Coordinates of C-alpha atoms in Angstrom, one line a residue:
Chain A
X26 CA -50.1 92.5 -14.5
X27 CA -49.4 89.6 -12.2
X28 CA -48.2 86.8 -14.4
X29 CA -47.6 84.4 -11.5
X30 CA -50.7 82.3 -11.9
X31 CA -48.8 79.7 -13.8
X32 CA -49.3 76.0 -13.5
X33 CA -46.3 75.4 -11.2
X34 CA -47.7 77.3 -8.3
X35 CA -51.4 77.1 -8.8
X36 CA -52.4 74.1 -10.7
X37 CA -55.9 73.8 -9.3
X38 CA -56.8 77.3 -10.2
X39 CA -55.9 77.0 -13.8
X40 CA -57.6 73.7 -14.8
X41 CA -61.0 74.1 -13.2
X42 CA -62.6 75.2 -16.4
X43 CA -62.6 71.6 -17.7
X44 CA -65.8 70.5 -16.2
X45 CA -68.5 72.7 -14.8
X46 CA -70.8 71.3 -12.2
X47 CA -74.2 72.7 -11.6
X48 CA -75.5 72.7 -8.0
X49 CA -71.9 73.0 -6.9
X50 CA -73.0 74.7 -3.7
X51 CA -76.4 73.6 -2.8
X52 CA -78.6 74.9 0.0
X53 CA -81.7 72.8 0.7
X54 CA -84.7 74.0 2.8
X55 CA -82.4 75.6 5.3
X56 CA -83.8 77.3 8.4
X57 CA -81.8 78.9 11.2
X58 CA -83.0 79.7 14.7
X59 CA -81.0 81.3 17.4
X60 CA -81.8 80.7 21.1
X61 CA -81.6 84.0 23.0
X62 CA -82.7 85.1 26.4
X63 CA -85.9 86.3 25.0
X64 CA -86.7 83.0 23.4
X65 CA -85.9 81.5 20.0
X66 CA -85.3 83.9 17.2
X67 CA -85.9 82.6 13.6
X68 CA -83.4 84.3 11.4
X69 CA -83.7 82.3 8.2
X70 CA -86.6 80.2 6.8
X71 CA -86.8 78.0 3.8
X72 CA -83.6 79.0 2.0
X73 CA -83.1 77.2 -1.2
X74 CA -80.2 78.1 -3.5
X75 CA -78.0 76.4 -6.0
X76 CA -74.7 77.8 -7.2
X77 CA -73.0 76.6 -10.3
X78 CA -69.3 76.0 -10.3
X79 CA -67.3 79.1 -11.3
X80 CA -70.3 81.4 -10.6
X81 CA -70.0 84.7 -8.7
X82 CA -73.0 85.1 -6.5
X83 CA -73.8 88.1 -4.4
X84 CA -76.2 88.1 -1.5
X85 CA -77.8 91.5 -0.9
X86 CA -80.3 92.7 1.6
X87 CA -80.9 95.2 4.4
X88 CA -78.8 94.9 7.5
X89 CA -80.1 92.3 9.9
X90 CA -81.7 90.2 7.2
X91 CA -79.4 87.3 7.8
X92 CA -77.1 87.5 4.8
X93 CA -74.0 86.9 6.9
X94 CA -75.7 84.0 8.5
X95 CA -76.1 82.4 5.1
X96 CA -72.4 82.9 4.4
X97 CA -71.5 81.5 7.8
X98 CA -73.6 78.4 7.1
X99 CA -71.8 77.8 3.9
X100 CA -68.5 78.3 5.7
X101 CA -69.6 75.8 8.2
X102 CA -69.1 78.2 11.1
X103 CA -72.8 77.7 11.9
X104 CA -74.9 74.6 11.7
X105 CA -78.5 75.0 10.3
X106 CA -81.4 74.2 12.6
X107 CA -83.2 72.6 9.7
X108 CA -82.2 71.6 6.2
X109 CA -78.9 70.7 4.6
X110 CA -76.0 72.3 2.8
X111 CA -73.7 70.7 0.3
X112 CA -70.5 71.7 -1.3
X113 CA -69.2 69.7 -4.3
X114 CA -71.6 66.9 -3.5
X115 CA -70.6 66.6 0.2
X116 CA -72.5 67.8 3.2
X117 CA -71.0 70.8 4.9
X118 CA -70.5 69.7 8.5
X119 CA -67.6 71.9 9.7
X120 CA -65.4 74.8 8.4
X121 CA -62.7 73.7 6.0
X122 CA -60.0 75.2 3.8
X123 CA -61.9 74.3 0.6
X124 CA -64.3 77.1 1.6
X125 CA -62.1 80.0 2.4
X126 CA -63.5 83.1 4.0
X127 CA -62.5 86.7 3.5
X128 CA -63.8 88.4 6.7
X129 CA -65.2 91.9 6.8
X130 CA -62.7 93.1 9.3
X131 CA -59.9 91.3 7.6
X132 CA -59.1 89.3 10.8
X133 CA -55.4 89.2 10.2
X134 CA -53.3 88.2 13.2
X135 CA -51.6 91.4 14.3
X136 CA -48.4 89.7 15.6
X137 CA -47.6 88.0 12.3
X138 CA -46.3 89.7 9.1
X139 CA -48.4 89.7 6.0
X140 CA -46.4 86.9 4.7
X141 CA -46.7 84.8 7.9
X142 CA -50.5 85.4 7.9
X143 CA -50.7 83.9 4.4
X144 CA -48.2 81.2 5.2
X145 CA -50.3 80.0 8.1
X146 CA -53.0 79.1 5.7
X147 CA -50.7 77.6 3.1
X148 CA -48.9 75.5 5.6
X149 CA -52.1 73.8 6.8
X150 CA -53.6 73.1 3.3
X151 CA -50.4 72.1 1.5
X152 CA -48.6 70.4 4.4
X153 CA -47.5 67.6 2.2
X154 CA -45.4 69.9 0.0
X155 CA -41.8 71.0 0.6
X156 CA -41.2 74.2 2.5
X157 CA -39.9 75.9 -0.6
X158 CA -43.1 75.1 -2.5
X159 CA -45.2 76.4 0.4
X160 CA -43.2 79.6 0.6
X161 CA -43.6 80.1 -3.2
X162 CA -47.3 79.7 -2.8
X163 CA -47.5 82.4 0.0
X164 CA -45.4 84.8 -2.1
X165 CA -47.4 84.1 -5.2
X166 CA -50.7 84.9 -3.4
X167 CA -49.4 88.2 -2.1
X168 CA -48.1 89.1 -5.5
X169 CA -51.5 88.3 -7.0
X170 CA -53.0 91.0 -4.9
X171 CA -50.2 93.4 -5.6
X172 CA -48.5 93.3 -2.2
X173 CA -45.0 92.0 -3.0
X174 CA -43.5 95.1 -1.5
X175 CA -45.2 94.7 1.9
X176 CA -44.7 91.0 2.7
X177 CA -42.6 91.7 5.8
X178 CA -45.0 94.4 7.2
X179 CA -47.3 93.8 10.1
X180 CA -51.0 94.4 9.6
X181 CA -50.9 97.6 11.8
X182 CA -48.3 99.1 9.5
X183 CA -50.4 99.0 6.3
X184 CA -53.6 100.7 5.2
X185 CA -57.1 99.3 5.5
X186 CA -57.2 98.4 1.8
X187 CA -53.9 96.6 2.0
X188 CA -55.1 94.6 5.0
X189 CA -58.1 93.5 3.0
X190 CA -55.8 92.5 0.1
X191 CA -53.8 90.3 2.5
X192 CA -57.1 88.8 3.7
X193 CA -58.0 88.0 0.1
X194 CA -54.5 86.6 -0.5
X195 CA -54.8 84.4 2.5
X196 CA -58.1 83.0 1.2
X197 CA -56.8 82.5 -2.3
X198 CA -53.6 80.9 -1.2
X199 CA -55.6 78.0 0.1
X200 CA -56.9 77.4 -3.5
X201 CA -60.4 77.1 -2.2
X202 CA -63.2 75.5 -4.2
X203 CA -65.5 78.3 -3.0
X204 CA -64.4 81.7 -1.9
X205 CA -66.7 83.3 0.6
X206 CA -66.6 87.1 1.0
X207 CA -68.3 88.7 3.9
X208 CA -68.8 92.4 3.0
X209 CA -65.1 92.4 2.0
X210 CA -65.0 96.1 1.2
X211 CA -67.6 97.4 3.6
X212 CA -65.1 99.1 5.8
X213 CA -63.1 100.8 3.0
X214 CA -63.5 104.3 1.5
X215 CA -65.2 104.5 -1.9
X216 CA -62.0 105.0 -4.0
X217 CA -60.1 102.1 -2.4
X218 CA -63.2 100.0 -2.7
X219 CA -63.5 100.6 -6.4
X220 CA -59.9 99.7 -6.9
X221 CA -60.2 96.5 -5.0
X222 CA -63.4 95.5 -6.8
X223 CA -61.7 95.8 -10.1
X224 CA -58.8 93.8 -8.8
X225 CA -61.1 91.1 -7.4
X226 CA -62.9 90.9 -10.7
X227 CA -59.6 90.4 -12.5
X228 CA -58.5 87.7 -10.0
X229 CA -61.8 85.9 -10.2
X230 CA -61.7 85.9 -14.0
X231 CA -58.3 84.4 -13.9
X232 CA -58.9 81.8 -11.3
X233 CA -62.4 80.8 -12.3
X234 CA -63.3 79.9 -8.7
X235 CA -66.8 79.9 -7.3
X236 CA -67.5 82.8 -5.1
X237 CA -70.3 83.9 -2.7
X238 CA -70.2 87.5 -1.6
X239 CA -72.3 89.3 1.0
X240 CA -72.8 92.9 0.3
X241 CA -75.1 95.9 0.8
X242 CA -73.6 97.8 -2.1
X243 CA -75.9 97.7 -5.2
X244 CA -73.2 98.8 -7.6
X245 CA -70.8 96.3 -6.2
X246 CA -73.3 93.5 -6.6
X247 CA -74.2 94.3 -10.2
X248 CA -70.6 94.9 -11.2
X249 CA -69.1 91.7 -9.8
X250 CA -71.9 89.1 -10.0
X251 CA -73.3 86.5 -12.3
X252 CA -76.3 86.2 -10.0
X253 CA -77.7 88.5 -7.3
X254 CA -79.7 86.9 -4.5
X255 CA -81.9 89.4 -2.9
X256 CA -83.1 88.7 0.6
X257 CA -86.3 89.7 2.3
X258 CA -86.2 91.4 5.7
X259 CA -85.9 89.4 8.9
X260 CA -87.0 87.9 11.1
X261 CA -87.7 84.7 9.2
X262 CA -85.9 86.1 6.2
X263 CA -85.8 84.3 3.0
X264 CA -84.8 84.7 -0.6
X265 CA -87.0 87.2 -2.3
X266 CA -85.7 87.2 -5.9
X267 CA -82.7 86.0 -7.8
X268 CA -81.5 88.3 -10.6
X269 CA -79.3 87.0 -13.4
X270 CA -76.6 89.4 -14.4
X271 CA -75.7 88.6 -18.0
X272 CA -73.3 91.4 -18.7
X273 CA -70.3 90.3 -20.7
X274 CA -66.8 90.1 -19.3
X275 CA -64.5 91.9 -18.9
X276 CA -66.7 94.5 -17.3
X277 CA -65.4 98.1 -17.2
X278 CA -66.8 100.3 -14.5
X279 CA -66.8 103.5 -16.7
X280 CA -68.4 101.9 -19.7
X281 CA -71.1 100.2 -17.6
X282 CA -72.2 103.5 -16.2
X283 CA -73.7 104.3 -19.7
X284 CA -74.9 100.8 -20.3
X285 CA -78.6 100.5 -20.5
X286 CA -78.7 96.9 -19.3
X287 CA -76.5 97.6 -16.4
X288 CA -78.7 100.5 -15.3
X289 CA -81.8 98.4 -15.7
X290 CA -80.3 95.6 -13.5
X291 CA -79.2 98.2 -11.0
X292 CA -82.7 99.8 -10.8
X293 CA -84.2 96.3 -10.4
X294 CA -82.1 95.7 -7.3
X295 CA -82.9 99.2 -6.0
X296 CA -86.6 98.6 -6.6
X297 CA -86.5 95.4 -4.7
X298 CA -84.7 96.9 -1.7
X299 CA -86.5 100.2 -1.5
X300 CA -90.0 99.6 -2.8
X301 CA -91.0 96.0 -2.3
X302 CA -88.9 95.3 0.8
X303 CA -88.2 98.7 2.2
X304 CA -87.0 98.6 5.7
X305 CA -88.5 100.9 8.3
X306 CA -85.8 103.1 9.8
X307 CA -85.4 102.0 13.3
Chain B
X10 CA -40.8 144.5 -12.5
X11 CA -37.6 145.6 -10.8
X12 CA -39.6 147.2 -8.0
X13 CA -41.3 143.9 -7.3
X14 CA -38.1 142.0 -7.2
X15 CA -36.5 144.5 -4.8
X16 CA -39.5 144.3 -2.6
X17 CA -39.4 140.5 -2.6
X18 CA -35.8 140.6 -1.7
X19 CA -36.6 142.9 1.2
X20 CA -39.4 140.7 2.3
X21 CA -37.1 137.6 2.2
X22 CA -34.5 139.3 4.3
X23 CA -37.1 140.2 6.9
X24 CA -38.5 136.8 7.0
X25 CA -35.1 135.2 7.3
X26 CA -34.3 137.5 10.2
X27 CA -37.2 136.2 12.2
X28 CA -36.5 132.5 11.9
X29 CA -39.5 131.4 13.9
X30 CA -42.0 133.0 11.6
X31 CA -44.8 130.7 10.7
X32 CA -45.2 129.3 7.2
X33 CA -48.6 130.8 6.7
X34 CA -47.3 134.3 7.0
X35 CA -44.7 133.6 4.4
X36 CA -47.2 132.2 2.0
X37 CA -49.6 135.0 2.6
X38 CA -47.1 137.7 2.0
X39 CA -45.4 136.0 -1.0
X40 CA -48.7 135.5 -2.7
X41 CA -49.7 139.1 -2.1
X42 CA -46.3 140.2 -3.4
X43 CA -46.9 138.4 -6.7
X44 CA -50.3 139.8 -7.1
X45 CA -50.1 143.4 -6.1
X46 CA -47.2 145.7 -6.1
X47 CA -48.8 148.8 -4.8
X48 CA -49.7 147.4 -1.4
X49 CA -46.3 145.8 -1.1
X50 CA -44.8 148.2 1.4
X51 CA -47.7 148.0 3.7
X52 CA -47.8 144.2 3.6
X53 CA -44.1 144.0 4.1
X54 CA -44.3 146.2 7.2
X55 CA -47.3 144.2 8.4
X56 CA -45.4 140.9 7.9
X57 CA -42.4 142.3 9.7
X58 CA -44.5 143.3 12.6
X59 CA -46.2 139.9 12.7
X60 CA -43.0 137.9 12.5
X61 CA -41.4 140.1 15.2
X62 CA -44.3 139.5 17.4
X63 CA -44.2 135.8 17.0
X64 CA -40.5 135.8 17.5
X65 CA -41.1 137.4 20.8
X66 CA -43.9 135.1 21.9
X67 CA -42.5 131.9 20.6
X68 CA -39.3 130.7 22.4
X69 CA -36.5 129.0 20.3
X70 CA -36.1 125.3 20.2
X71 CA -33.2 125.5 22.7
X72 CA -35.3 127.4 25.1
X73 CA -38.1 124.8 24.8
X74 CA -35.6 122.1 25.5
X75 CA -34.3 123.9 28.6
X76 CA -37.8 124.5 30.0
X77 CA -38.8 120.9 29.3
X78 CA -35.8 119.7 31.2
X79 CA -36.6 121.9 34.2
X80 CA -40.2 120.8 34.1
X81 CA -39.1 117.2 34.3
X82 CA -36.4 117.6 36.9
X83 CA -37.6 120.3 39.3
X84 CA -40.7 118.5 40.8
X85 CA -38.9 115.2 41.6
X86 CA -35.9 117.1 43.1
X87 CA -38.2 119.2 45.1
X88 CA -40.0 116.1 46.3
X89 CA -36.8 114.4 47.4
X90 CA -35.6 117.6 49.2
X91 CA -38.8 117.9 51.0
X92 CA -38.7 114.2 52.1
X93 CA -35.1 114.7 53.4
X94 CA -36.2 117.8 55.2
X95 CA -39.1 116.1 57.0
X96 CA -36.8 113.2 57.8
X97 CA -34.1 115.6 59.3
X98 CA -36.8 117.3 61.3
X99 CA -38.1 114.1 62.7
X100 CA -34.6 112.8 63.5
X101 CA -34.1 116.1 65.5
X102 CA -37.3 115.6 67.4
X103 CA -36.5 111.9 68.1
X104 CA -32.7 111.6 68.4
X105 CA -32.9 107.8 68.3
X106 CA -34.0 108.0 64.7
X107 CA -30.9 108.3 62.5
X108 CA -30.9 111.4 60.2
X109 CA -30.1 111.5 56.5
X110 CA -26.4 112.4 57.0
X111 CA -25.5 109.7 59.5
X112 CA -27.4 107.2 57.3
X113 CA -25.5 108.3 54.3
X114 CA -22.1 107.8 56.0
X115 CA -23.2 104.4 57.3
X116 CA -24.3 103.4 53.8
X117 CA -21.0 104.5 52.2
X118 CA -19.2 102.3 54.7
X119 CA -21.6 99.4 54.3
X120 CA -21.4 99.4 50.5
X121 CA -17.6 99.6 50.5
X122 CA -17.5 95.9 51.4
X123 CA -20.7 94.4 50.1
X124 CA -19.4 90.9 49.8
X125 CA -17.4 90.3 53.0
X126 CA -18.1 87.2 55.0
X127 CA -17.1 86.7 58.6
X128 CA -19.7 84.2 59.8
X129 CA -23.2 83.0 58.7
X130 CA -24.7 85.8 60.7
X131 CA -22.2 88.5 59.7
X132 CA -22.0 88.7 55.9
X133 CA -22.0 91.6 53.5
X134 CA -25.3 93.2 52.3
X135 CA -24.6 91.9 48.8
X136 CA -24.9 88.3 50.0
X137 CA -28.1 89.1 51.8
X138 CA -29.6 90.7 48.7
X139 CA -28.5 87.8 46.6
X140 CA -30.0 85.2 48.9
X141 CA -33.3 87.1 48.9
X142 CA -33.3 87.4 45.2
X143 CA -32.6 83.7 44.9
X144 CA -35.6 82.8 47.1
X145 CA -37.8 85.1 45.1
X146 CA -36.6 83.6 41.9
X147 CA -37.4 80.1 43.1
X148 CA -40.8 80.8 44.6
X149 CA -41.8 83.1 41.7
X150 CA -40.4 80.7 39.1
X151 CA -42.4 77.8 40.5
X152 CA -45.5 80.0 40.6
X153 CA -45.1 81.0 37.0
X154 CA -44.5 77.4 36.0
X155 CA -47.8 76.3 37.6
X156 CA -49.8 79.5 37.3
X157 CA -49.5 80.3 33.6
X158 CA -50.5 76.9 32.3
X159 CA -53.3 76.8 34.9
X160 CA -54.5 80.2 33.7
X161 CA -54.4 78.9 30.1
X162 CA -56.6 76.0 31.0
X163 CA -59.0 78.1 33.1
X164 CA -59.4 80.6 30.2
X165 CA -59.8 78.0 27.5
X166 CA -62.3 75.7 29.1
X167 CA -65.5 76.9 30.8
X168 CA -65.5 73.7 33.0
X169 CA -62.1 74.4 34.4
X170 CA -63.1 78.0 35.1
X171 CA -66.2 77.0 37.0
X172 CA -64.4 74.3 38.8
X173 CA -61.5 76.4 40.1
X174 CA -63.5 79.6 40.8
X175 CA -64.6 78.8 44.4
X176 CA -61.2 77.6 45.5
X177 CA -59.3 80.6 44.0
X178 CA -61.8 83.0 45.4
X179 CA -61.3 81.8 48.9
X180 CA -57.5 81.3 48.8
X181 CA -56.6 84.5 47.0
X182 CA -57.4 87.1 49.7
X183 CA -55.4 85.2 52.4
X184 CA -52.6 87.2 53.8
X185 CA -49.2 85.9 52.6
X186 CA -47.8 85.3 56.1
X187 CA -50.8 83.2 57.1
X188 CA -49.3 80.5 54.8
X189 CA -45.9 80.5 56.7
X190 CA -46.8 78.2 59.6
X191 CA -48.3 75.7 57.2
X192 CA -45.1 75.8 55.2
X193 CA -43.0 75.3 58.3
X194 CA -45.2 72.4 59.4
X195 CA -45.1 70.6 56.1
X196 CA -41.6 71.3 54.9
X197 CA -40.0 71.3 58.3
X198 CA -37.4 73.9 57.3
X199 CA -37.3 77.7 57.1
X200 CA -35.8 78.0 53.6
X201 CA -38.5 75.9 51.7
X202 CA -41.2 77.5 53.8
X203 CA -40.2 81.0 52.6
X204 CA -40.3 79.8 49.0
X205 CA -43.7 78.2 49.6
X206 CA -45.0 81.5 50.9
X207 CA -43.8 83.4 47.9
X208 CA -45.2 80.7 45.6
X209 CA -48.7 80.7 47.1
X210 CA -49.0 84.5 47.3
X211 CA -47.5 85.4 43.9
X212 CA -49.3 82.7 41.8
X213 CA -52.8 84.4 41.8
X214 CA -52.2 87.4 39.5
X215 CA -50.5 85.1 36.9
X216 CA -53.4 82.6 37.0
X217 CA -56.1 85.3 36.8
X218 CA -54.5 87.6 34.2
X219 CA -53.6 84.7 31.9
X220 CA -57.1 83.3 32.2
X221 CA -58.7 86.7 31.5
X222 CA -56.4 87.1 28.4
X223 CA -57.3 83.6 27.0
X224 CA -61.0 84.1 27.5
X225 CA -60.8 87.4 25.6
X226 CA -59.2 86.1 22.4
X227 CA -61.5 87.6 19.8
X228 CA -64.0 85.3 18.1
X229 CA -62.7 86.6 14.7
X230 CA -59.4 85.0 15.3
X231 CA -61.0 81.8 16.4
X232 CA -63.1 81.8 13.2
X233 CA -59.9 82.2 11.3
X234 CA -58.5 79.2 13.1
X235 CA -61.7 77.2 12.3
X236 CA -61.7 78.2 8.6
X237 CA -58.0 77.4 8.3
X238 CA -58.6 74.2 10.2
X239 CA -55.7 74.8 12.5
X240 CA -54.6 72.2 15.0
X241 CA -54.9 72.8 18.7
X242 CA -51.2 73.3 19.0
X243 CA -51.1 75.9 16.2
X244 CA -54.1 77.7 17.8
X245 CA -52.1 77.9 21.0
X246 CA -48.8 79.0 19.5
X247 CA -50.0 81.3 16.7
X248 CA -53.2 82.7 18.2
X249 CA -53.8 82.3 22.0
X250 CA -50.3 82.7 23.2
X251 CA -49.3 85.9 21.3
X252 CA -52.7 87.4 22.1
X253 CA -52.4 86.5 25.8
X254 CA -48.8 87.5 26.2
X255 CA -49.5 91.2 27.2
X256 CA -52.0 90.0 29.8
X257 CA -49.6 87.4 31.1
X258 CA -46.8 90.0 31.4
X259 CA -49.1 92.2 33.5
X260 CA -49.7 89.2 35.8
X261 CA -46.0 88.5 36.0
X262 CA -45.3 92.1 36.9
X263 CA -47.9 92.1 39.7
X264 CA -46.6 88.7 40.9
X265 CA -43.0 89.8 41.2
X266 CA -44.1 92.9 43.0
X267 CA -46.0 90.7 45.5
X268 CA -43.1 88.2 45.8
X269 CA -40.7 91.0 46.7
X270 CA -43.1 92.5 49.2
X271 CA -43.5 89.1 50.9
X272 CA -39.9 88.1 51.0
X273 CA -38.9 90.7 53.6
X274 CA -41.7 89.7 56.0
X275 CA -41.1 86.0 55.5
X276 CA -37.3 86.4 56.2
X277 CA -37.9 88.5 59.3
X278 CA -39.9 85.6 60.8
X279 CA -37.7 82.9 59.4
X280 CA -34.1 84.0 60.0
X281 CA -31.1 82.7 58.1
X282 CA -30.0 85.0 55.4
X283 CA -31.6 87.7 53.3
X284 CA -32.4 91.3 53.3
X285 CA -35.5 90.9 55.6
X286 CA -33.5 88.9 58.1
X287 CA -30.7 91.4 57.9
X288 CA -33.1 94.2 58.7
X289 CA -34.4 92.5 61.8
X290 CA -30.9 91.4 62.8
X291 CA -29.6 95.0 62.6
X292 CA -32.5 96.2 64.7
X293 CA -31.6 93.7 67.4
X294 CA -28.0 94.8 67.1
X295 CA -29.1 98.5 67.5
X296 CA -27.6 99.5 64.1
X297 CA -30.5 101.8 63.4
X298 CA -28.9 103.4 60.3
X299 CA -28.9 100.0 58.7
X300 CA -32.7 99.6 59.1
X301 CA -33.2 102.7 57.0
X302 CA -30.6 101.5 54.5
X303 CA -32.4 98.2 54.2
X304 CA -35.7 99.9 53.5
X305 CA -34.1 101.9 50.7
X306 CA -32.4 98.8 49.3
X307 CA -35.7 96.9 49.3
X308 CA -37.4 99.8 47.6
X309 CA -34.8 100.3 44.9
X310 CA -34.6 96.6 44.1
X311 CA -38.4 96.4 43.9
X312 CA -38.3 99.3 41.5
X313 CA -35.6 97.8 39.3
X314 CA -37.5 94.5 39.1
X315 CA -40.7 96.4 38.1
X316 CA -38.8 98.4 35.5
X317 CA -37.0 95.4 34.1
X318 CA -40.3 93.5 33.6
X319 CA -42.0 96.6 32.1
X320 CA -39.3 96.8 29.5
X321 CA -39.6 93.1 28.8
X322 CA -43.4 93.5 28.5
X323 CA -42.9 96.3 26.0
X324 CA -40.7 94.1 23.9
X325 CA -43.4 91.5 23.6
X326 CA -46.2 94.0 22.8
X327 CA -47.3 93.6 19.2
X328 CA -49.0 97.0 18.8

């Protein structure tokens, strides 16, 4: 559908299948405490997680369990109180373009057009390239998410789903080693969400990038992931179980609905969330 | 079949006659016509009745336009007439106060030669207005030049904010004219002193509004900046500045309002040239009509400045 992922514009995306590194993203004994007016609040405790290169990992849990905190730690937006985080063998000390984030509320700059929003990211990462090459990258990223027709539009002129696509395009344009998605489709209606999930699946298949996604949608987690990390409830939340999703690609939403294994995995996640770690309604 | 078609024809005619009939009635009746022929006549009559009723109760587009026009125009005209009435009444009570008619004649005469120049003290009102505007432009321009960057720094750095807070809190409520003697003392001349007064009294809204805007830049945008690893310069030009612009424009608008308020008072005390000085001069020369004209001129120019900046602010708004 979008044949623009050629070697000229996105070299890094196309040749990363050559060597697969285990423990590409590595979280080691991480604990996180926040200092509040009421004293210290322990959000996370003893988090250990390894993500293999090219893997799609979902983090699922009830709201307030610290899943976004884990993502922000990998992004480098937060620093852990204890423990260490590594990405591609290097310690994560600060945010950087090799770990691009797709924010829940898209976080596009409203005074820039879709193209300019993406270009801002390209410009920073590929500053050594010519302007023509940079522009081509920005257009390619927007084409990848199917938004070639809306490049000159401002964020407030397009729908919520389209905004989220621009957010994804901005992240992908940086050619990140790891793509971090913070409830990317949480604010969208069910139909738009399904469409974007399919599209994300297609893009991730094509690029082969490593991805970590925070979600509270069980179907989304099973459909997209290779691995589902299920978190216990906070405070002092930790990783409860890790579920391997070995469904073959390409995955088709409609076929999976009848698939025994898919439904088994789905009920495993549901059992974890609503039986073993049910959250009392506040 | 032919009966249906005739009835439909009939129905259409009726509906066309009453142009303002609502769509729902059309749908309702057409649907009914397709379904059931025996009730046709009754429904057609009902529809005709309904549409006639709605034609009576709903005025045409032209009528709406006319009523809207009068709604918009009548209250202000009424207000102005009342104002003129009270003014006339007062001028009859107190004959020394010029009435609207004598003021009007005087204004016509005055504005027929706005740019004459006999001596330094006797020049056209155009020159006086221009010299006031020039002073405001200088004082206000300096205030913007200092105030906006200062506001940026206060908003961006907690330390700057805490550092400047006590000084700003004390200086801000000081009456503009209290600064005039200090200006005269230091500058030694009336012209710079007036500019100083405008500067010091119009700087605060720009500082404070800019600072508030900068401190309100959403954390989401700052996170984007962090993830994209933007340079401080890019953060300012692509995130802070566009976000702050509407806040800043509000500050600028308030500031120019204050500057224009202050100029009249400052020029009255200072002398030289300018609309404030002219007002005082005409009072001394017993040209009382001219005092009232000066008041209107000040008001109208203030209004125009405000409108101009509002339009400029709208142009910069991104949403």
